[in-house]
Coordinates of C-alpha atoms in Angstrom, one line a residue:
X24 CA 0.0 0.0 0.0
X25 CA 1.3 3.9 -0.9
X26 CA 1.3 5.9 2.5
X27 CA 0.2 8.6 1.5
X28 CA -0.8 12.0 4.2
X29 CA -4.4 10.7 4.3
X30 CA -3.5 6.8 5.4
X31 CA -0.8 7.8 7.4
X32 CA -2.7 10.0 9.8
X33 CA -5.5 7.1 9.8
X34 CA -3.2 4.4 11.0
X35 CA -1.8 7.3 13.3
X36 CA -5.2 7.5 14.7
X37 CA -6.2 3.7 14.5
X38 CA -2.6 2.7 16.1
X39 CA -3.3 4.7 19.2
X40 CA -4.3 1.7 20.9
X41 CA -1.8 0.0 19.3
X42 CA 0.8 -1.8 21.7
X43 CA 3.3 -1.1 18.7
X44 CA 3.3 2.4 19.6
X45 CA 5.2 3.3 22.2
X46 CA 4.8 7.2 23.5
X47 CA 7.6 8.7 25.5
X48 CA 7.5 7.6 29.1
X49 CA 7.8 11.3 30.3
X50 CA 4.9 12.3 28.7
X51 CA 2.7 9.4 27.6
X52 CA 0.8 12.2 25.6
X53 CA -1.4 9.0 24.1
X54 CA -3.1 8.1 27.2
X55 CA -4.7 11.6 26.9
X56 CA -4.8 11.9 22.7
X57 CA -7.1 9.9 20.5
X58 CA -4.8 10.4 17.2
X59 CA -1.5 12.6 16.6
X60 CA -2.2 15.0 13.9
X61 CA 0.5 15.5 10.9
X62 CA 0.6 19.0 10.9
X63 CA 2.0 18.3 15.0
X64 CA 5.0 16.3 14.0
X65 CA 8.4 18.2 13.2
X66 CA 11.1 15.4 12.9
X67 CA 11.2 11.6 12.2
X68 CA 14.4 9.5 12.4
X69 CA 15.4 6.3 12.7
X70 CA 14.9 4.5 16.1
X71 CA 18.3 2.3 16.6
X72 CA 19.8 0.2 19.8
X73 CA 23.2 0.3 20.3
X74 CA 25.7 -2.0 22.3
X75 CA 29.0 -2.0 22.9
X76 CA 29.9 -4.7 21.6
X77 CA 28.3 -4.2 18.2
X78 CA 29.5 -2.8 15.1
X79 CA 27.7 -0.8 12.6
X80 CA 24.1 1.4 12.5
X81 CA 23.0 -0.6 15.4
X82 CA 20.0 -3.3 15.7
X83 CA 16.6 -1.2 14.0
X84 CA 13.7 -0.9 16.4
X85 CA 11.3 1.2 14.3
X86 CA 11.3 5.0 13.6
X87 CA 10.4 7.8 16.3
X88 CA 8.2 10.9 15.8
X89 CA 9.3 14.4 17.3
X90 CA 5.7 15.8 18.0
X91 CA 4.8 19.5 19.0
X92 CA 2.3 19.2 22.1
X93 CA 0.2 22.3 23.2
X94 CA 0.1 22.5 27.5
X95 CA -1.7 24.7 29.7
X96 CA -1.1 28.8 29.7
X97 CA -0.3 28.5 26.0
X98 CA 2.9 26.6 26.7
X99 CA 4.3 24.1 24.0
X100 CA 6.7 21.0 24.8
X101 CA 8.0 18.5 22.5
X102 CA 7.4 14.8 22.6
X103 CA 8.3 11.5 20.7
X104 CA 6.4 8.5 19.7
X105 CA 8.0 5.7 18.7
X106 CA 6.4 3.2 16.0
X107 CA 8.4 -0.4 16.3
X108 CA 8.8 -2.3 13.8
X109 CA 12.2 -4.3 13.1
X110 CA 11.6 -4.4 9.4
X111 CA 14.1 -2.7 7.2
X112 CA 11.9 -2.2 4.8
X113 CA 8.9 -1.5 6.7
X114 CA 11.0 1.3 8.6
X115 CA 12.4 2.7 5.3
X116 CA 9.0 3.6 3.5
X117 CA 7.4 4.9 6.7
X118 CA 10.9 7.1 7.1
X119 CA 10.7 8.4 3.2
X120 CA 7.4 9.2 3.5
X121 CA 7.4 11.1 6.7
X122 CA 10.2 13.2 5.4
X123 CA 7.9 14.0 2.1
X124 CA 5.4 15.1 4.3
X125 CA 7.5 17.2 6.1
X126 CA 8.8 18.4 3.3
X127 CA 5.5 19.8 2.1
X128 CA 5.0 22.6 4.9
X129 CA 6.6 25.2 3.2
X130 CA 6.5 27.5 5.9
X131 CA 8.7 25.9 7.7
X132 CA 12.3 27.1 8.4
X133 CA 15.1 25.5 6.7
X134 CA 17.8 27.8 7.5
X135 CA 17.8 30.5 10.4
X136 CA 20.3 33.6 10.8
X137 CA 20.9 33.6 14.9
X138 CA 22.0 36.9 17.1
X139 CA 22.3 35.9 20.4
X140 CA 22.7 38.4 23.3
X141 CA 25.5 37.1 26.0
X142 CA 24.6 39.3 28.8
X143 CA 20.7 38.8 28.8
X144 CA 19.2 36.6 31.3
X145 CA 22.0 37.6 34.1
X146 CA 24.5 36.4 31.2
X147 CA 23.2 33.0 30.8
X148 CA 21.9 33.2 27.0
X149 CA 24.3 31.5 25.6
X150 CA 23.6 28.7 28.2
X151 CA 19.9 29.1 27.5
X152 CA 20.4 28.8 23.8
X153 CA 23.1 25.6 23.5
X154 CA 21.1 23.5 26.6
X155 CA 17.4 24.8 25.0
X156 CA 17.1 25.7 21.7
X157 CA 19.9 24.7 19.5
X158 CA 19.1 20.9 20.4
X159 CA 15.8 21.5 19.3
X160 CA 16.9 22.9 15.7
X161 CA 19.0 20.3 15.5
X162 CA 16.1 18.0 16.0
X163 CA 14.6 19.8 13.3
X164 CA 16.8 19.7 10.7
X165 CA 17.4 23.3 10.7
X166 CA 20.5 24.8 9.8
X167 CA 22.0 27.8 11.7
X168 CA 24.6 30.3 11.6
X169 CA 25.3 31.9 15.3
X170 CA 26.8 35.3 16.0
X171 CA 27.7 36.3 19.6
X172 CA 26.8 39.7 19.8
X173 CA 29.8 42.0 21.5
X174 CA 28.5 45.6 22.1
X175 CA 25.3 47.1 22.0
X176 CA 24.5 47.9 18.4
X177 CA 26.5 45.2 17.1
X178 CA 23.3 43.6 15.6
X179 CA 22.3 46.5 13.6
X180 CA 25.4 47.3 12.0
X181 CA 26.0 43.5 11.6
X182 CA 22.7 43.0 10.0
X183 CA 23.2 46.3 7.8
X184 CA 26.0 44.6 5.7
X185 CA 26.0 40.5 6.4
X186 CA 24.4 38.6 3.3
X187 CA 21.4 37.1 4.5
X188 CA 20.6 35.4 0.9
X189 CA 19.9 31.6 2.0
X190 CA 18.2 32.2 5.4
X191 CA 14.7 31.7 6.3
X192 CA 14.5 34.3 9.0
X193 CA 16.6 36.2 11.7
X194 CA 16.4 34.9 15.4
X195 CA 17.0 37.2 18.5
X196 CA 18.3 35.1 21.8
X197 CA 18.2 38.3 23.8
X198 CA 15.6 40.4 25.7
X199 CA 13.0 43.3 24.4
X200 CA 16.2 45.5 23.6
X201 CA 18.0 42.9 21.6
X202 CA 14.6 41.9 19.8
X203 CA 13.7 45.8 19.2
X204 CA 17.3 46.4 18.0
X205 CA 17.1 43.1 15.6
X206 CA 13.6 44.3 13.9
X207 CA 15.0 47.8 13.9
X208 CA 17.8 47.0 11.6
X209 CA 15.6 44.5 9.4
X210 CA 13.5 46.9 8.7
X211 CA 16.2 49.8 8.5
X212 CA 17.5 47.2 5.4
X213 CA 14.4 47.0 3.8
X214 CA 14.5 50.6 3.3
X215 CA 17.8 50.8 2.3
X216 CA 17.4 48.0 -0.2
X217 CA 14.1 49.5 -1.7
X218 CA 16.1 52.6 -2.2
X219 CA 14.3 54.7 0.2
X220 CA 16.1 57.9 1.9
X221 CA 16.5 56.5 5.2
X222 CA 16.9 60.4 7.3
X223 CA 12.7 60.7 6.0
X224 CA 10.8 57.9 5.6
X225 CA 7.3 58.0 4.5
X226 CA 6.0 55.1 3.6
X227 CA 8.4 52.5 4.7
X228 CA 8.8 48.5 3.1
X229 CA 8.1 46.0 5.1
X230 CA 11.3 43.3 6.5
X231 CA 12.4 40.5 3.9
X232 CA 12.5 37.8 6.5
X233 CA 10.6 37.4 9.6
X234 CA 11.8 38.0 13.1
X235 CA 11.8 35.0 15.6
X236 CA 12.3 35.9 19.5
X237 CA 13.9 33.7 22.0
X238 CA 13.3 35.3 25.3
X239 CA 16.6 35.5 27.0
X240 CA 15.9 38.7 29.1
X241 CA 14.0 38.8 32.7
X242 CA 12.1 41.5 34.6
X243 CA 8.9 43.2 34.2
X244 CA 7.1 46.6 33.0
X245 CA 9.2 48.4 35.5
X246 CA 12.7 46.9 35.0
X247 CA 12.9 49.4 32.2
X248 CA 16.2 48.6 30.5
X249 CA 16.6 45.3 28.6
X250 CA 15.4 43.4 30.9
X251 CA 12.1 42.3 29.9
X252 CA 10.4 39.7 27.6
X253 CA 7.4 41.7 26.7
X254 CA 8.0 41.2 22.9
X255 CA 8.3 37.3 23.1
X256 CA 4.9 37.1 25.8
X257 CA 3.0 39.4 23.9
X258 CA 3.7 37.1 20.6
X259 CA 3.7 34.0 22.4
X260 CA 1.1 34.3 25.6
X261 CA 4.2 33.2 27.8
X262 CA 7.9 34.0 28.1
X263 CA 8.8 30.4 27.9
X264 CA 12.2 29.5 25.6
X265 CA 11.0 25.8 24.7
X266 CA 7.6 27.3 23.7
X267 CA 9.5 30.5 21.2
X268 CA 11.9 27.6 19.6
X269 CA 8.9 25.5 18.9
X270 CA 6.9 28.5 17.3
X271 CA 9.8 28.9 15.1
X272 CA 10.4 25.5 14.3
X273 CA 7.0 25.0 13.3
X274 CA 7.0 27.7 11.3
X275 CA 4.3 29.6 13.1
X276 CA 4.0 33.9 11.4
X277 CA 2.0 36.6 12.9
X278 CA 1.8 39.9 11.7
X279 CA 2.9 42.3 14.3
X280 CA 2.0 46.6 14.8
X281 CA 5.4 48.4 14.4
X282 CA 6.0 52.1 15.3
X283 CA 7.8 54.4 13.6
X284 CA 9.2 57.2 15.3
X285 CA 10.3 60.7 13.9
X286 CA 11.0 64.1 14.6
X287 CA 10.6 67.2 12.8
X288 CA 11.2 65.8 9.4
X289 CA 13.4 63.4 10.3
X290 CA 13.3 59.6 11.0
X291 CA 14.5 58.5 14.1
X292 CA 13.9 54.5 14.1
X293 CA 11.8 52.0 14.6
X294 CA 9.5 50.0 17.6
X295 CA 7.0 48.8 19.7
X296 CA 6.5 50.7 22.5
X297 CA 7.2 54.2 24.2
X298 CA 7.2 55.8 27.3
X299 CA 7.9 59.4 27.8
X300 CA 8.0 61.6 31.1
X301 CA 8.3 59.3 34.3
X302 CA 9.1 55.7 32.5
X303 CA 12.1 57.8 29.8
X304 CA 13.6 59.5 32.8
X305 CA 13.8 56.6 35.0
X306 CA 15.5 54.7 32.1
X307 CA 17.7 57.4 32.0
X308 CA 18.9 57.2 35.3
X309 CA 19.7 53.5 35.1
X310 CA 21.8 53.6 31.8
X311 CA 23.8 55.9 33.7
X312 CA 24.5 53.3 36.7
X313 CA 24.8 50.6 34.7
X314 CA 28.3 49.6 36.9
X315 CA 25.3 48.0 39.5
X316 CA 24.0 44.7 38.9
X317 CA 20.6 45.2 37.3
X318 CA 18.4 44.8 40.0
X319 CA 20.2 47.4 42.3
X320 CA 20.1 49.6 39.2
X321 CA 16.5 49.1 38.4
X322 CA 15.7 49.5 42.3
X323 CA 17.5 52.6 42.6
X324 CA 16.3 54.2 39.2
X325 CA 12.8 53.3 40.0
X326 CA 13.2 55.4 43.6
X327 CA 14.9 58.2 42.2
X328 CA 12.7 58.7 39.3
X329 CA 10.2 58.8 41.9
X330 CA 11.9 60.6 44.1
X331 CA 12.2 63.7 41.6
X332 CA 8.4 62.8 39.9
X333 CA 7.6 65.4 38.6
X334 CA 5.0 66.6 35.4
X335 CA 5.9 67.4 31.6
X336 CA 4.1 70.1 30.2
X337 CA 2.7 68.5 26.7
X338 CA 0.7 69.2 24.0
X339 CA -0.4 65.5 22.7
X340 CA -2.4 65.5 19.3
X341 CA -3.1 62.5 18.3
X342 CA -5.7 60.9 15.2
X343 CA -8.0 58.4 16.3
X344 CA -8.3 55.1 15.3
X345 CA -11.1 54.5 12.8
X346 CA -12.3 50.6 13.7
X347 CA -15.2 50.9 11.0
X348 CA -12.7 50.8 8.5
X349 CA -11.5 47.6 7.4
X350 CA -8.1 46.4 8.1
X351 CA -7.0 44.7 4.5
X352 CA -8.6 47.9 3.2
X353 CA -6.2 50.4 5.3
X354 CA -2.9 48.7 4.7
X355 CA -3.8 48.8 0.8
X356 CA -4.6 52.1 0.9
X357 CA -0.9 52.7 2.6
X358 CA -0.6 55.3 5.5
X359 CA -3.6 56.5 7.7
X360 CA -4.1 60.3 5.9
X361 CA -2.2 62.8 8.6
X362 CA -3.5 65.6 6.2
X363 CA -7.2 65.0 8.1
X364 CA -6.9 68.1 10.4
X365 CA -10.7 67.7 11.1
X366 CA -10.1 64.3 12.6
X367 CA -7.2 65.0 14.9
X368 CA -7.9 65.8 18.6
X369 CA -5.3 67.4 21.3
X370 CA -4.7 67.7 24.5
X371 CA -2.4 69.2 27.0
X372 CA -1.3 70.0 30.3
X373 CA 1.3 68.9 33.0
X374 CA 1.8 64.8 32.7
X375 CA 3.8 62.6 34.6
X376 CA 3.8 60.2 31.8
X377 CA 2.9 59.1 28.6
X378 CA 2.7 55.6 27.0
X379 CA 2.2 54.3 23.7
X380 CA 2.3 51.2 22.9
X381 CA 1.3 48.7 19.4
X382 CA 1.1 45.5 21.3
X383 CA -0.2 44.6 24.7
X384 CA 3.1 44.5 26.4
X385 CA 2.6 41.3 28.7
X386 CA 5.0 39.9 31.2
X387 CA 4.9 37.8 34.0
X388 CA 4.4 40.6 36.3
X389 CA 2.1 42.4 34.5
X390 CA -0.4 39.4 33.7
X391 CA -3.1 42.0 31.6
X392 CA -0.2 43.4 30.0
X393 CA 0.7 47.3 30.0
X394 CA -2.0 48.5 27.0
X395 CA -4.6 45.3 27.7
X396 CA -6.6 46.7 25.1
X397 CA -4.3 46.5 22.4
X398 CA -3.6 43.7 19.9
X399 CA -1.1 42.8 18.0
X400 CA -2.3 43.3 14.2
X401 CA -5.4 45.9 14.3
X402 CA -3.4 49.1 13.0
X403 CA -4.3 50.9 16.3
X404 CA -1.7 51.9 19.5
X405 CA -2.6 52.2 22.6
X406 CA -2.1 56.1 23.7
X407 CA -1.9 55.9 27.9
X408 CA -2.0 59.5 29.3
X409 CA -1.1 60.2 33.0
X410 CA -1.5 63.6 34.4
X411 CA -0.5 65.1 37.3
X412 CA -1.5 64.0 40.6
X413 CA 0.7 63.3 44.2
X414 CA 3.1 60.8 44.5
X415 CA 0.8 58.4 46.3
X416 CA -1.9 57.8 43.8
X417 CA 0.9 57.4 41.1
X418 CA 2.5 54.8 42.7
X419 CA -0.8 53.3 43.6
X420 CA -1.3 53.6 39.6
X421 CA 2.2 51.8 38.8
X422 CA 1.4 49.0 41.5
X423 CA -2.2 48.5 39.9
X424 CA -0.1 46.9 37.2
X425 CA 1.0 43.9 38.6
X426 CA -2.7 42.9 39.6
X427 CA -5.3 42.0 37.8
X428 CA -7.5 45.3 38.6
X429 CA -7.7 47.9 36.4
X430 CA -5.1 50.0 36.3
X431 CA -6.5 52.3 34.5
X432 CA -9.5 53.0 36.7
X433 CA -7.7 56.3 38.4
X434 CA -9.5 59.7 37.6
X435 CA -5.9 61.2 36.5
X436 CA -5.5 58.4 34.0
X437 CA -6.4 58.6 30.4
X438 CA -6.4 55.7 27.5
X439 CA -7.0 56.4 23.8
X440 CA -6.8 54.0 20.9
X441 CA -5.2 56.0 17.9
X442 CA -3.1 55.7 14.5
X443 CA -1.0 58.3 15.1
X444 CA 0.3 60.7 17.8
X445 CA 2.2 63.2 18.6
X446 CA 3.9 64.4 21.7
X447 CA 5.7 68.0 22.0
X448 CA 6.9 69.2 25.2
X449 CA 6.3 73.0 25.7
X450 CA 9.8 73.4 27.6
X451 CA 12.4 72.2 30.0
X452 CA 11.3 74.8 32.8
X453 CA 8.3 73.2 34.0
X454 CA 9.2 69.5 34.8
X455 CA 12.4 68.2 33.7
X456 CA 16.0 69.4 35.0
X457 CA 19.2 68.5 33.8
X458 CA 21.1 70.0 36.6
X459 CA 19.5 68.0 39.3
X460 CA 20.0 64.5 37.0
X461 CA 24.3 64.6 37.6
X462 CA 24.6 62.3 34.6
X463 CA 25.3 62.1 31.1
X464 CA 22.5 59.9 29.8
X465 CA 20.3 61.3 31.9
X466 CA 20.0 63.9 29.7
X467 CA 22.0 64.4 26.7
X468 CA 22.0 68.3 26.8
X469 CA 19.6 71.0 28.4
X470 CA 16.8 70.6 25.7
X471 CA 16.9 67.0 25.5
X472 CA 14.2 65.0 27.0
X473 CA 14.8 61.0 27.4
X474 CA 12.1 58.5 26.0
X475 CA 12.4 54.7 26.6
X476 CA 11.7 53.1 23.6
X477 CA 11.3 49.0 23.6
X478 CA 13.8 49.6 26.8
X479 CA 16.5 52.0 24.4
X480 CA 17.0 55.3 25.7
X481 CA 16.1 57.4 23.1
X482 CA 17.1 61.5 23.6
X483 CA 14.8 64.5 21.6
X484 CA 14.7 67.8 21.8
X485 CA 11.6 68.8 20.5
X486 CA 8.4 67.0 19.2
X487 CA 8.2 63.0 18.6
X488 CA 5.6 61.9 15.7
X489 CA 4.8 58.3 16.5
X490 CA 2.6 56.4 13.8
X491 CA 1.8 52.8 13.1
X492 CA 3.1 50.5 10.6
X493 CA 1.9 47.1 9.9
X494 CA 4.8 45.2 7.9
X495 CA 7.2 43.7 10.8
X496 CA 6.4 39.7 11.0
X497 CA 7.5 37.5 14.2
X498 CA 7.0 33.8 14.9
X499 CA 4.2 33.5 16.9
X500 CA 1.4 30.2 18.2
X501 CA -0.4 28.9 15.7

C-alpha cells in the first residue's frame, strides 16, 4: 500500500491503541490523545539500539516521531512517539514518506540567521540557547549560523552589511532591547534595499525575512532597560524559551503593529512601544548606573525617578483610530491620511507620563499586560496618558499593574486608541531638569528629554511623531 498524508494519519489515529506504539515515558501524551495529527510532528528519524559490543548502525527498532504538544497557559513542549517495527523495509518507507510530508510545509524554516545576546538573562543566554534551543533545531533539521553579539548595536550594524541570501529568518536570543534592535535594523535594510532615503521615511517596506524571539531577558514593565520579555509574551502568551523555539520551528507567522518614530522631518527608528515623562527618565537614570548589577540599578532608578516625579508640560495631538474601516482595506490604501486636520484631537497639560504602545506589552508581572486593550495586528496603539497628581496615587497607579484590577481606573489616567500621535513638550522649565539629573545619559543636553523606547533610551529635543506600521512579521502560536 502507498502511504500517502491521508493513510498515514489514519493508522496514526487507529494505532493509538496499538501496543506497537510506544509514546515517551515522560509524557505518555497518548493516554490523553485519540490520534496525533501530521501538521504536529516536526522530525522523524530512525529509532536504533546500540551495544558496545556491536559494530555498525546498530539493531533497527522502528522510527520515532518528534511531536509539538500544546500544555496549559499557551505553553508548548515536544514529545516523541516511537512506531516499532524491526523491518528494514517496513522502517524505510514509513521514514521516506514522513520526510515527504515534512517536506511539504513550506513554511517551515530550513535555515535560520541567529543573534544571540551574551549578557541577557543575568549572562546566561548563551547557556539558554546551547542547553534549549539549538538541540531542538537540530532536531529539526534546521540549519544555523550563530553570532555572539559584542557591544550594543553590534546587531544593527552587523545585520546592515551580512548577506542574509539563503536564510529563512533572523532569530534574536536576547531580551525586548536585543529583539527591538534586531527588527529595527531588518527593517532599516528593507528601506535601504528599496532605495528609500532613510533620514525621512514615509512610507516604509516592510522586512524580507521574519523575526523569531527567543526570550533571554528577565524582569517586568518596570525593569525598564533590557530586561524584559514583553515582545516574546506578547507574541507567544508566555515568556517560555522551549515554547518560542517550537513556534519557530513550526513555522508559526503573525503579523505584528510596528512604530515608527520621527522628529521634525526626520526619521529616528523604529519600535513597539514608548514611554515618555516618568518611564524615559527613569530609564535614563539606570543607563547611567549601569556599573550596579541590574536589579540594584533598576531599584535605585525606579526610587529616584520617583523621588524627583515630577509633570511634563505636553501638548499630545493624536488621530484616532477608525475601527469601522476595514483592516486589509487600510494597509492597501498605505498610510492613515495625517493631512485629516478635522479628525485630529489634542490635548495638553502637566503629565507625569505618557505611554504608547502597538502591542499589549505582557509579562509575568504584569499578567493583563501594560495596554490590555491593544492587539497585535489591528493598525491601532494604545495612547496611555497620566497627568498630574501626588506621589501616592501614582504609585498606587504603577502597583495596579501587577494585579489584575484595572489600572487604568484612576480619575488622572487617560487611554485612547489611535493611529498616530504626537507628543511636543512645551519646555524644560516646567518638569524636567538637567542639573538636578548629575549624569550624562540622563540627559544628553539642556533641551533634550529621554524617552524609553522598547527599553533603548532614546534623547529628543523637540516634538516626537509616532505612527503605526503594519509590515514587521515574528513567529508566533499557531
Amino acid at each position: 500500500m502507498e502511504l500517502t498524508e491521508k493513510n498515514v494519519e489514519m493508522i496514526l489515529s487507529i494505532g493509538s491503541n496499538n501496543d506497537s506504539l510506544k509514546g515517551d515515558s515522560k509524557y505518555d501524551f497518548l493516554h490523553k490523545e485519540e490520534f496525533v495529527e501530521l501538521k504536529d510532528i516536526f522530525s522523524v528519524k530512525l529509532k536504533r539500539r546500540y551495544s558496545i559490543k556491536q559494530q555498525g548502525s546498530g539493531t533497527l527498532l522502528g522510527i520515532t516521531l518528534f511531536i509539538c504538544l500544546k500544555t496549559e497557559k499557551n505553553k508548548l513542549k515536544d514529545s516523541t512517539l516511537d512506531l516499532i517495527n524491526l523491518s528494514e523495509d517496513h522502517c524505510d518507507i514509513w521514514f521516506r514518506q514522513f520526510k515527504k510530508i515534512l517536506a511539504g510545509f513550506s513554511n517551515r524554516p530550513k535555515s535560520l540567521k541567529i543573534l544571540l545576546n551574551p549578557q541577557s538573562h543575568k549572562k546566561e543566554a548563551t547557556q539558554v540557547y546551547y542547553e534549549k534551543v539549538e538541540p531542538l533545531l537540530k532536531i529539526a533539521g534546521i540549519k544555523t549560523d550563530v553570532t555572539i553579539t559584542e557591544y550594543e548595536g553590534h546587531a544593527l550594524s552587523l545585520l546592515k552589511e551580512c548577506e542574509l541570501q539563503g536564510f529563512d529568518g533572523v532569530v534574536c536570543v536576547g531580551g525586548d532591547g536585543s529583539a527591538s534592535e534586531v527588527a529595527h535594523a531588518l527593517l532599516l535594510r528593507a528601506q535601504k534595499n528599496a532605495g528609500l532615503e532613510t533620514d525621512s521615511i514615509l512610507t516604509p517596506v516592510g522586512a524580507q525575512l521574519p523575526l523569531g524571539v527567543i526570550p533571554a531577558g528577565k524582569g517586568g514593565p518596570l525593569d525598564l532597560p533590557r530586561s524584559t520579555n514583553v515582545l516574546a509574551h506578547s507574541l507567544h502568551g508566555v515568556s517560555h524559551v522551549v515554547t518560542a523555539t517550537l513556534h519557530i520551528i513550526m513555522g508559526h507567522i503573525q503579523p505584528v503593529d510596528v512604530c515608527t518614530f520621527s522628529t521634525i522631518g526626520k526619521f529616528l527608528r523604529f519600535g513597539f512601544s514608548a514611554m515618555f515623562g516618568f518611564g524615559g527618565r527613569a530609564l535614563a537614570v539606570a543607563e547611567n548606573h549601569r556599573w550596579m548589577s541590574p536589579n540594584q540599578r533598576m531599584d535605585f532608578a525606579i526610587m529616584k525617578a520617583l523621588a524627583k516625579l515630577k509633570p511634563e508640560e505636553c501638548e499630545i495631538s493624536f488621530l484616532p483610530f477608525n475601527s469601522s474601516q476595514d483592516l486589509e482595506e487600510r494597509r492597501a490604501q498605505g498610510y492613515p491620511k495625517s493631512d485629516c486636520n478635522d479628525q485630529w484631537q489634542m490635548i495638553q497639560g502637566q503629565f507625569l507620563n505618557v505611554s504608547i504602545m502597538a502591542i499589549p506589552c505582557q509579562c509575568s508581572v504584569a499578567p493583563r499586560g501594560l495596554a490590555p486593550n491593544t492587539r497585535l495586528n489591528n493598525g491601532s496603539m494604545a495612547l496611555i496618558t497620566a497627568r498630574n497628581t501626588s506621589r501616592p496615587e501614582f504609585i498606587k497607579h504603577l502597583k495596579r499593574y501587577a494585579s489584575i484590577k484595572n489600572q487604568f481606573n484612576f480619575p488622572f489616567v487617560d487611554t485612547y486608541t489611535v493611529e498616530e500621535v504626537t507628543v511636543c513638550p512645551k519646555s524644560n522649565s516646567s518638569g524636567h531638569h538637567p542639573e538636578e539629573d548629575h549624569g550624562p545619559h540622563e540627559t544628553a543636553s539642556g533641551n533634550c528629554f529621554p524617552w524609553n523606547v522598547d527599553g533603548d533610551l532614546m534623547q529628543v529635543a523637540s516634538e516626537v511623531h509616532v505612527r503605526i506600521d503594519w509590515y514587521c512579521l515574528l513567529k508566533k502560536p499557531a
